[in-house]
Short mmCIF file of C-alpha atoms and ligand atoms in Angstrom, two decimals:
data_model
loop_
_atom_site.label_atom_id
_atom_site.label_comp_id
_atom_site.label_asym_id
_atom_site.label_seq_id
_atom_site.Cartn_x
_atom_site.Cartn_y
_atom_site.Cartn_z
CA MET A 1 0.00 0.00 0.00
CA ALA A 2 1.33 3.44 -0.94
CA THR A 3 2.17 5.61 2.06
CA GLU A 4 0.32 8.89 2.36
CA PRO A 5 2.49 12.05 2.48
CA PHE A 6 0.35 13.65 5.23
CA SER A 7 -2.13 12.57 7.87
CA ALA A 8 -5.59 14.10 8.17
CA VAL A 9 -4.89 14.90 11.82
CA GLU A 10 -1.85 17.03 11.00
CA VAL A 11 -3.81 19.01 8.38
CA ILE A 12 -6.71 19.58 10.81
CA ARG A 13 -4.32 20.59 13.60
CA ALA A 14 -2.46 23.02 11.32
CA LYS A 15 -5.68 24.80 10.30
CA ARG A 16 -7.14 24.65 13.81
CA ASP A 17 -4.02 26.51 15.03
CA GLY A 18 -4.30 29.14 12.28
CA ALA A 19 -1.50 27.97 9.97
CA VAL A 20 -1.52 28.50 6.20
CA LEU A 21 -1.91 25.11 4.48
CA SER A 22 0.79 24.36 1.89
CA ASP A 23 -0.12 23.61 -1.74
CA GLU A 24 0.95 19.98 -1.24
CA MET A 25 -1.26 19.64 1.84
CA ILE A 26 -4.27 21.06 0.02
CA ASP A 27 -3.80 18.88 -3.07
CA TRP A 28 -3.46 15.83 -0.86
CA THR A 29 -6.48 16.74 1.29
CA ILE A 30 -8.92 17.03 -1.61
CA ASP A 31 -7.54 13.94 -3.34
CA ALA A 32 -7.45 11.84 -0.14
CA TYR A 33 -11.00 12.88 0.78
CA THR A 34 -12.25 11.95 -2.71
CA ARG A 35 -10.49 8.57 -2.41
CA GLY A 36 -12.03 7.97 1.04
CA VAL A 37 -8.67 8.12 2.87
CA ILE A 38 -9.80 11.13 4.90
CA ALA A 39 -12.88 10.09 6.88
CA GLU A 40 -16.08 12.16 6.94
CA GLU A 41 -15.54 13.09 10.62
CA GLN A 42 -12.03 14.32 9.84
CA MET A 43 -13.22 16.42 6.91
CA SER A 44 -16.00 17.82 9.15
CA ALA A 45 -13.37 18.92 11.68
CA LEU A 46 -11.24 20.48 8.94
CA ASN A 47 -14.25 22.35 7.51
CA MET A 48 -15.02 23.72 10.98
CA ALA A 49 -11.39 24.79 11.41
CA ILE A 50 -11.59 26.59 8.02
CA PHE A 51 -14.89 28.15 9.12
CA PHE A 52 -13.19 29.72 12.16
CA GLN A 53 -9.65 30.36 10.87
CA GLY A 54 -10.41 31.23 7.24
CA MET A 55 -7.99 30.82 4.32
CA ASN A 56 -5.81 33.30 2.46
CA ARG A 57 -6.15 34.03 -1.27
CA SER A 58 -3.55 31.50 -2.34
CA GLU A 59 -5.02 28.73 -0.15
CA ILE A 60 -8.52 29.34 -1.58
CA SER A 61 -7.13 29.34 -5.11
CA ARG A 62 -5.25 26.06 -4.57
CA TRP A 63 -8.29 24.46 -2.86
CA THR A 64 -10.43 25.45 -5.86
CA THR A 65 -7.90 24.05 -8.35
CA ALA A 66 -7.70 20.78 -6.41
CA MET A 67 -11.51 20.46 -6.58
CA ILE A 68 -11.48 21.18 -10.33
CA ASN A 69 -8.80 18.49 -10.78
CA SER A 70 -11.02 15.94 -9.00
CA GLY A 71 -13.14 15.65 -12.17
CA GLU A 72 -13.46 16.47 -15.85
CA ARG A 73 -12.98 19.90 -17.37
CA MET A 74 -15.05 20.99 -20.33
CA ASP A 75 -13.47 22.89 -23.20
CA PHE A 76 -15.52 25.09 -25.50
CA SER A 77 -12.52 26.68 -27.21
CA SER A 78 -13.24 24.86 -30.49
CA LEU A 79 -16.90 25.89 -30.54
CA ALA A 80 -17.96 27.35 -33.89
CA ALA A 81 -21.25 28.59 -35.36
CA PRO A 82 -22.67 26.61 -38.37
CA HIS A 83 -20.94 28.99 -40.84
CA GLY A 84 -17.62 28.44 -39.14
CA GLN A 85 -16.86 31.56 -37.06
CA LYS A 86 -15.55 31.02 -33.52
CA LEU A 87 -18.09 31.43 -30.75
CA PRO A 88 -17.06 33.10 -27.50
CA THR A 89 -18.74 31.64 -24.38
CA THR A 90 -20.13 33.32 -21.31
CA ASP A 91 -22.09 32.21 -18.27
CA LYS A 92 -23.87 33.62 -15.24
CA HIS A 93 -24.13 32.23 -11.73
CA SER A 94 -26.54 33.48 -9.09
CA THR A 95 -25.94 32.67 -5.45
CA GLY A 96 -29.68 31.98 -5.24
CA GLY A 97 -32.78 33.96 -4.42
CA VAL A 98 -36.57 33.94 -4.41
CA GLY A 99 -38.31 34.52 -7.74
CA ASP A 100 -34.90 34.43 -9.44
CA LYS A 101 -35.91 33.38 -12.92
CA ILE A 102 -33.32 35.64 -14.60
CA THR A 103 -31.43 32.77 -16.31
CA LEU A 104 -34.54 32.01 -18.41
CA PRO A 105 -34.70 35.29 -20.36
CA LEU A 106 -30.97 36.01 -19.97
CA ALA A 107 -29.46 32.98 -21.73
CA PRO A 108 -31.43 33.40 -24.99
CA LEU A 109 -31.04 37.19 -24.85
CA VAL A 110 -27.24 36.95 -24.71
CA ALA A 111 -27.17 34.16 -27.33
CA SER A 112 -29.14 36.40 -29.71
CA PHE A 113 -25.97 38.54 -29.97
CA GLY A 114 -23.82 35.62 -31.20
CA VAL A 115 -22.24 34.67 -27.86
CA ALA A 116 -22.74 31.06 -26.72
CA VAL A 117 -24.20 30.49 -23.24
CA PRO A 118 -23.57 27.02 -21.74
CA GLN A 119 -25.70 27.46 -18.63
CA LEU A 120 -25.21 24.32 -16.54
CA SER A 121 -27.80 24.63 -13.78
CA GLY A 122 -29.15 22.89 -10.72
CA ARG A 123 -32.41 22.06 -9.01
CA GLY A 124 -33.84 23.94 -6.07
CA LEU A 125 -33.34 22.84 -2.50
CA GLY A 126 -34.94 24.75 0.36
CA HIS A 127 -36.56 28.14 -0.14
CA THR A 128 -34.76 29.11 -3.38
CA GLY A 129 -36.07 27.66 -6.63
CA GLY A 130 -34.05 25.75 -9.20
CA THR A 131 -33.76 26.78 -12.85
CA LEU A 132 -34.25 23.19 -14.09
CA ASP A 133 -37.42 22.76 -11.99
CA LYS A 134 -38.85 25.91 -13.56
CA LEU A 135 -38.09 24.84 -17.13
CA GLU A 136 -39.48 21.35 -16.51
CA ALA A 137 -42.90 23.02 -16.19
CA ILE A 138 -42.77 23.32 -20.02
CA PRO A 139 -44.33 20.18 -21.55
CA GLY A 140 -41.69 17.95 -23.15
CA TRP A 141 -38.63 19.96 -22.04
CA ARG A 142 -35.68 17.82 -20.99
CA ALA A 143 -32.83 18.85 -18.66
CA ASN A 144 -30.35 16.04 -19.32
CA LEU A 145 -28.22 16.37 -22.44
CA SER A 146 -25.18 14.40 -23.57
CA ASN A 147 -21.98 16.38 -24.19
CA GLU A 148 -22.56 15.94 -27.96
CA GLU A 149 -26.08 17.38 -27.67
CA LEU A 150 -24.76 20.25 -25.56
CA PHE A 151 -22.07 21.16 -28.13
CA SER A 152 -24.42 20.80 -31.07
CA GLN A 153 -27.09 23.00 -29.44
CA LEU A 154 -24.49 25.63 -28.54
CA SER A 155 -23.31 25.79 -32.17
CA ASN A 156 -26.79 25.81 -33.69
CA VAL A 157 -28.89 27.75 -31.17
CA GLY A 158 -26.28 29.48 -28.99
CA ALA A 159 -28.01 28.93 -25.63
CA VAL A 160 -28.34 25.80 -23.53
CA ILE A 161 -29.76 25.52 -20.03
CA CYS A 162 -29.23 21.94 -18.84
CA ALA A 163 -28.24 19.79 -15.87
CA ALA A 164 -24.57 19.82 -14.91
CA GLY A 165 -23.05 16.36 -15.42
CA ALA A 166 -21.81 14.37 -12.42
CA GLY A 167 -18.24 14.59 -13.73
CA LEU A 168 -17.69 18.28 -12.86
CA ALA A 169 -15.83 18.76 -9.54
CA PRO A 170 -17.00 15.54 -7.85
CA ALA A 171 -15.00 16.47 -4.71
CA ASP A 172 -17.36 19.42 -4.29
CA LYS A 173 -20.44 17.20 -4.41
CA LYS A 174 -19.12 15.09 -1.54
CA LEU A 175 -17.89 18.10 0.39
CA TYR A 176 -21.08 20.12 -0.08
CA ALA A 177 -23.25 17.25 1.20
CA LEU A 178 -21.03 17.07 4.29
CA ARG A 179 -21.07 20.86 4.88
CA ASP A 180 -24.84 20.82 4.61
CA VAL A 181 -25.15 18.53 7.66
CA THR A 182 -22.28 19.95 9.73
CA ALA A 183 -23.20 23.69 9.77
CA THR A 184 -20.18 24.60 7.66
CA VAL A 185 -21.90 25.89 4.52
CA GLU A 186 -21.52 29.57 5.41
CA ALA A 187 -17.72 29.81 5.28
CA ILE A 188 -16.64 32.21 2.52
CA PRO A 189 -13.56 30.17 1.40
CA LEU A 190 -15.73 27.05 1.15
CA ILE A 191 -18.65 28.72 -0.67
CA ALA A 192 -16.36 30.56 -3.08
CA SER A 193 -14.30 27.47 -3.92
CA SER A 194 -17.42 25.32 -4.26
CA ILE A 195 -19.14 27.66 -6.73
CA MET A 196 -16.03 28.59 -8.68
CA SER A 197 -14.64 25.05 -9.01
CA LYS A 198 -17.81 24.07 -10.88
CA LYS A 199 -17.89 27.23 -12.99
CA ILE A 200 -14.20 27.03 -13.95
CA ALA A 201 -14.49 23.28 -14.71
CA GLU A 202 -17.43 24.11 -16.96
CA GLY A 203 -14.96 25.87 -19.25
CA THR A 204 -16.71 29.19 -19.89
CA GLY A 205 -14.58 32.02 -21.29
CA SER A 206 -16.20 34.69 -19.12
CA LEU A 207 -18.46 34.70 -16.10
CA VAL A 208 -20.83 37.11 -14.38
CA LEU A 209 -21.77 36.45 -10.76
CA ASP A 210 -25.04 37.69 -9.31
CA VAL A 211 -24.33 37.77 -5.58
CA LYS A 212 -27.57 38.25 -3.68
CA VAL A 213 -27.82 40.18 -0.42
CA GLY A 214 -30.79 40.22 1.93
CA SER A 215 -33.38 38.14 3.72
CA GLY A 216 -33.93 35.67 0.84
CA ALA A 217 -30.21 35.21 0.15
CA PHE A 218 -27.41 33.09 1.55
CA MET A 219 -25.68 36.26 2.66
CA LYS A 220 -28.00 38.45 4.70
CA ASP A 221 -25.30 41.01 5.26
CA GLU A 222 -23.75 43.31 2.62
CA VAL A 223 -20.22 43.16 4.08
CA MET A 224 -20.17 39.36 3.87
CA ALA A 225 -21.74 39.34 0.40
CA ARG A 226 -19.11 41.80 -0.82
CA GLU A 227 -16.31 39.64 0.58
CA LEU A 228 -17.80 36.55 -1.10
CA ALA A 229 -18.10 38.41 -4.41
CA GLU A 230 -14.51 39.69 -4.25
CA THR A 231 -13.19 36.24 -3.38
CA MET A 232 -15.04 34.63 -6.32
CA VAL A 233 -14.05 37.35 -8.78
CA ASN A 234 -10.39 36.92 -7.79
CA LEU A 235 -10.63 33.13 -8.15
CA GLY A 236 -12.13 33.41 -11.62
CA THR A 237 -9.59 36.01 -12.71
CA ASP A 238 -6.64 33.98 -11.37
CA ALA A 239 -7.95 30.99 -13.36
CA GLY A 240 -8.03 33.03 -16.59
CA VAL A 241 -11.84 33.44 -16.67
CA ASN A 242 -12.93 37.04 -17.25
CA THR A 243 -15.12 37.45 -14.11
CA VAL A 244 -17.19 40.28 -12.61
CA ALA A 245 -19.92 40.31 -9.97
CA LEU A 246 -23.01 42.39 -9.33
CA LEU A 247 -24.24 42.69 -5.74
CA THR A 248 -28.04 42.67 -5.93
CA ASN A 249 -30.88 43.14 -3.48
CA MET A 250 -32.78 40.04 -2.29
CA GLU A 251 -34.88 41.58 0.50
CA THR A 252 -37.98 41.00 -1.63
CA PRO A 253 -38.62 38.45 -4.42
CA LEU A 254 -37.57 39.32 -7.95
CA GLY A 255 -40.57 40.12 -10.11
CA LEU A 256 -44.10 39.13 -9.17
CA THR A 257 -43.85 35.33 -9.14
CA ALA A 258 -42.14 32.64 -7.07
CA GLY A 259 -42.78 29.10 -8.30
CA ASN A 260 -42.13 27.09 -11.46
CA ALA A 261 -44.72 27.49 -14.26
CA ILE A 262 -45.58 31.01 -13.08
CA GLU A 263 -41.91 32.03 -13.28
CA VAL A 264 -41.69 30.63 -16.83
CA GLU A 265 -44.78 32.67 -17.72
CA GLU A 266 -43.18 35.84 -16.31
CA SER A 267 -39.91 35.14 -18.15
CA VAL A 268 -41.82 34.82 -21.43
CA GLU A 269 -43.46 38.20 -20.70
CA VAL A 270 -39.97 39.71 -20.36
CA LEU A 271 -38.90 38.08 -23.65
CA ALA A 272 -42.00 39.58 -25.24
CA GLY A 273 -40.91 43.07 -24.21
CA GLY A 274 -43.04 43.35 -21.04
CA GLY A 275 -42.74 41.90 -17.54
CA PRO A 276 -41.88 43.49 -14.20
CA GLU A 277 -39.31 46.28 -14.36
CA ASP A 278 -36.96 44.75 -11.76
CA VAL A 279 -36.69 41.51 -13.77
CA VAL A 280 -36.05 43.49 -16.96
CA GLU A 281 -33.47 45.74 -15.23
CA LEU A 282 -31.46 42.83 -13.84
CA THR A 283 -31.71 40.78 -17.05
CA VAL A 284 -30.41 43.72 -19.09
CA ALA A 285 -27.63 44.59 -16.60
CA LEU A 286 -26.38 41.00 -16.48
CA ALA A 287 -26.62 40.65 -20.28
CA VAL A 288 -24.54 43.81 -20.76
CA GLU A 289 -21.87 42.39 -18.41
CA MET A 290 -21.89 38.95 -20.06
CA LEU A 291 -21.61 40.42 -23.53
CA ALA A 292 -18.81 42.78 -22.47
CA GLY A 293 -16.96 39.83 -20.88
CA ALA A 294 -17.19 38.06 -24.24
CA GLY A 295 -15.95 41.14 -26.13
CA VAL A 296 -19.33 42.44 -27.40
CA HIS A 297 -19.82 46.14 -26.59
CA ASP A 298 -22.17 48.95 -27.59
CA VAL A 299 -25.23 46.84 -28.44
CA ASP A 300 -28.84 47.69 -27.61
CA VAL A 301 -29.75 44.86 -25.24
CA ARG A 302 -33.16 46.24 -24.27
CA ALA A 303 -34.16 46.45 -27.94
CA ALA A 304 -33.56 42.70 -28.34
CA LEU A 305 -36.30 42.12 -25.75
CA GLN A 306 -38.65 44.49 -27.58
CA ASN A 307 -38.12 43.36 -31.17
CA GLY A 308 -38.52 39.59 -30.82
CA ARG A 309 -34.85 38.74 -31.34
CA ALA A 310 -34.42 37.25 -27.82
CA MET A 311 -37.82 35.51 -28.08
CA ASP A 312 -36.73 33.73 -31.30
CA SER A 313 -33.66 32.50 -29.47
CA TRP A 314 -35.80 31.31 -26.50
CA ARG A 315 -38.16 29.37 -28.77
CA ALA A 316 -35.25 27.67 -30.55
CA MET A 317 -33.63 26.81 -27.20
CA ILE A 318 -36.82 25.27 -25.76
CA LYS A 319 -37.60 23.32 -28.95
CA ALA A 320 -34.03 21.96 -29.17
CA GLN A 321 -34.56 20.34 -25.76
CA GLY A 322 -37.90 18.77 -26.70
CA GLY A 323 -40.10 21.48 -25.19
CA ASP A 324 -43.14 23.07 -26.81
CA PRO A 325 -42.86 26.85 -26.37
CA ASP A 326 -46.55 27.26 -27.34
CA ALA A 327 -47.97 24.65 -24.94
CA ALA A 328 -50.20 25.76 -22.08
CA LEU A 329 -48.35 25.65 -18.76
CA PRO A 330 -49.68 23.62 -15.80
CA VAL A 331 -52.08 25.47 -13.48
CA ALA A 332 -52.49 24.69 -9.77
CA LYS A 333 -55.83 23.25 -8.65
CA GLU A 334 -56.33 25.51 -5.62
CA SER A 335 -55.76 29.19 -4.98
CA HIS A 336 -56.18 31.64 -2.11
CA THR A 337 -55.61 35.39 -2.15
CA VAL A 338 -54.14 37.23 0.85
CA VAL A 339 -55.33 40.87 1.07
CA ALA A 340 -54.00 44.00 2.81
CA GLN A 341 -55.20 44.37 6.39
CA ALA A 342 -54.55 48.13 6.45
CA GLU A 343 -54.08 51.13 4.18
CA GLY A 344 -50.60 52.56 3.63
CA VAL A 345 -47.24 51.91 1.97
CA LEU A 346 -46.24 48.27 1.45
CA VAL A 347 -42.97 48.52 3.35
CA LYS A 348 -41.95 44.87 3.17
CA LEU A 349 -42.81 41.72 1.26
CA ASP A 350 -40.14 39.53 2.75
CA ALA A 351 -38.23 37.30 0.34
CA MET A 352 -37.52 34.52 2.84
CA ASP A 353 -41.17 34.23 3.94
CA ILE A 354 -42.41 34.22 0.33
CA GLY A 355 -39.77 31.66 -0.64
CA LEU A 356 -40.77 29.42 2.26
CA ALA A 357 -44.46 29.83 1.34
CA ALA A 358 -43.80 28.82 -2.31
CA TRP A 359 -41.77 25.87 -1.06
CA THR A 360 -44.53 24.85 1.40
CA LEU A 361 -47.10 25.02 -1.41
CA GLY A 362 -45.08 22.43 -3.37
CA ALA A 363 -42.86 24.55 -5.66
CA GLY A 364 -39.67 23.33 -3.95
CA ARG A 365 -38.33 20.18 -2.35
CA ALA A 366 -37.14 19.23 1.14
CA ARG A 367 -34.99 16.29 0.01
CA LYS A 368 -33.09 15.83 -3.24
CA GLU A 369 -35.34 12.94 -4.31
CA ASP A 370 -38.66 14.83 -3.82
CA SER A 371 -40.64 15.98 -6.87
CA VAL A 372 -42.00 19.51 -7.30
CA GLN A 373 -45.43 20.77 -8.38
CA ALA A 374 -45.20 22.71 -11.64
CA GLY A 375 -48.22 24.93 -10.89
CA ALA A 376 -47.50 25.74 -7.21
CA GLY A 377 -46.16 29.04 -5.95
CA VAL A 378 -46.95 32.60 -4.98
CA ARG A 379 -48.14 35.24 -7.43
CA MET A 380 -47.64 38.74 -6.02
CA HIS A 381 -49.84 41.65 -7.07
CA VAL A 382 -47.79 44.57 -5.73
CA LYS A 383 -44.14 45.38 -5.00
CA PRO A 384 -42.81 47.05 -1.84
CA GLY A 385 -43.11 50.82 -2.10
CA ALA A 386 -46.66 50.69 -3.54
CA LEU A 387 -49.59 52.39 -1.81
CA VAL A 388 -52.22 49.81 -0.88
CA ARG A 389 -55.86 50.00 0.26
CA ARG A 390 -57.35 47.79 2.96
CA GLY A 391 -58.71 44.65 1.26
CA GLN A 392 -56.48 45.01 -1.83
CA PRO A 393 -55.00 41.68 -3.04
CA ILE A 394 -51.31 41.35 -2.13
CA ALA A 395 -50.53 37.76 -3.14
CA THR A 396 -52.28 34.69 -4.52
CA LEU A 397 -51.13 31.30 -3.26
CA LEU A 398 -51.30 28.36 -5.68
CA THR A 399 -51.10 24.63 -4.91
CA ASP A 400 -52.36 21.14 -5.78
CA THR A 401 -52.19 20.17 -2.09
CA PRO A 402 -54.75 22.31 -0.22
CA GLU A 403 -53.69 20.90 3.17
CA LYS A 404 -50.50 23.01 2.76
CA MET A 405 -52.47 26.24 2.28
CA ALA A 406 -52.96 27.26 5.95
CA ARG A 407 -49.21 27.22 6.77
CA ALA A 408 -48.37 29.07 3.53
CA ILE A 409 -50.99 31.76 4.30
CA GLU A 410 -49.35 32.31 7.71
CA LEU A 411 -45.98 32.76 6.01
CA VAL A 412 -47.31 35.22 3.44
CA GLU A 413 -49.14 37.21 6.13
CA HIS A 414 -45.87 37.32 8.06
CA ALA A 415 -44.06 38.58 4.94
CA ILE A 416 -46.22 41.69 4.66
CA ILE A 417 -45.55 44.93 6.54
CA ILE A 418 -47.71 47.98 5.76
CA GLY A 419 -46.54 51.34 7.14
CA SER A 420 -46.40 55.04 6.36
CA GLU A 421 -44.56 57.20 3.81
CA ASP A 422 -41.70 57.58 6.32
CA ASP A 423 -41.07 53.83 6.18
CA ARG A 424 -40.79 53.71 2.38
CA PRO A 425 -38.15 51.00 1.60
CA ASP A 426 -34.92 51.43 -0.36
CA MET A 427 -35.78 49.64 -3.62
CA ARG A 428 -32.30 49.88 -5.18
CA LEU A 429 -31.82 46.57 -7.02
CA ILE A 430 -28.19 46.68 -8.18
CA MET A 431 -26.09 47.65 -5.19
CA ASP A 432 -22.58 47.44 -6.65
CA ARG A 433 -20.35 46.03 -9.36
CA ILE A 434 -17.20 44.21 -8.34
CA ALA A 435 -14.30 43.65 -10.71
CA ALA A 436 -10.90 42.00 -10.10
CA SER A 437 -8.58 43.72 -7.61
N1 URA B 501 -23.75 26.96 -3.92
C1 URA B 501 -22.72 26.10 -4.14
O1 URA B 501 -22.60 25.53 -5.21
N2 URA B 501 -21.85 25.89 -3.14
C2 URA B 501 -21.93 26.50 -1.93
O2 URA B 501 -21.10 26.28 -1.08
C3 URA B 501 -22.99 27.39 -1.72
C4 URA B 501 -23.89 27.60 -2.75
#
């Protein structure tokens, strides 16, 4: 049996005592954990030591590289359009929020400018929805593509939203499952390396990160969100991926829907030149960043939503994956509308409460193997900042399982705060832009 160059205990002790882990130690740790040489309890202890002691920039970078090297790396450098010209690639990652359907209009919008978007996405877990769950509300649409199908769709259509294969950063899959059950998810070095190992392994040429801040986000606090964004931007840049981040507000859901089919419906409204202004604003801002990262400047992104160009790209993308863009979307069997109990300014419509309500109604899952209801969710009728009358509808709850309604109503009632003009909320959506330092 080959001897191991380190022992798990010495690595844990070094980090526990605040030492900087050497490159060799980090490479060995990720490899030995993937091979099962480091036991789960030892990795738990190391994660907790990292949680308390942190990691410096070079440790995080090496940890990320080691996770990338645990699996396959995709390469889109040979990607070409049908008439032969090279296609630049770009991608977006959101740290997760409520009503965050932006990927749906964004990928076809960016692709309509001749930049390929390989958007490898996940399913929802907990109060934030998953892009694949939303798209699966479209009859016939399929999330799993082979690498050949992915490449062919990128060349022919330009945009793909599909499930990430199991081969990308497998060390992260094992590590993330462990962090989830050992209260070590919220460590910035671990979150940043987890997200960026998958994005770098995916092989995109440029990347835009949407780092959410607020009640419905991972990071409730702006200082922490900023640190996470800076860490990820530096990781991407050091790995040769042109990376920027936007810090965006997640105190209230994006748009007026949180669910699956209802979020697809709202995305299609945006692609048809309408839709809620916050969804349009963020879609356009992220598209401008993605296009700039891929070398496309001075284009009228908003016009592509108005003139049908992005919609054509959406329809081609959905059809290429077996979906029928004209099919009616599933509708929930039961609904209940929550109304304003007072007159005044809607000061708060809390993202976390609305996300939990949508999840309770069946739009999300508690365990990975659960299925989701396509029609379930929360349709909001007003945004914070609006003046409301007593009795005015605030939100309609949708579900196929009426026994879930009472708990969801409580959550939505808890989400609503009505106050006076003096309490008017700060509705700024894009809080900052963070580039490499
Ligand atoms: N998403 C990830 O992929 N990893 C994390 O650690 C947190 C969010």
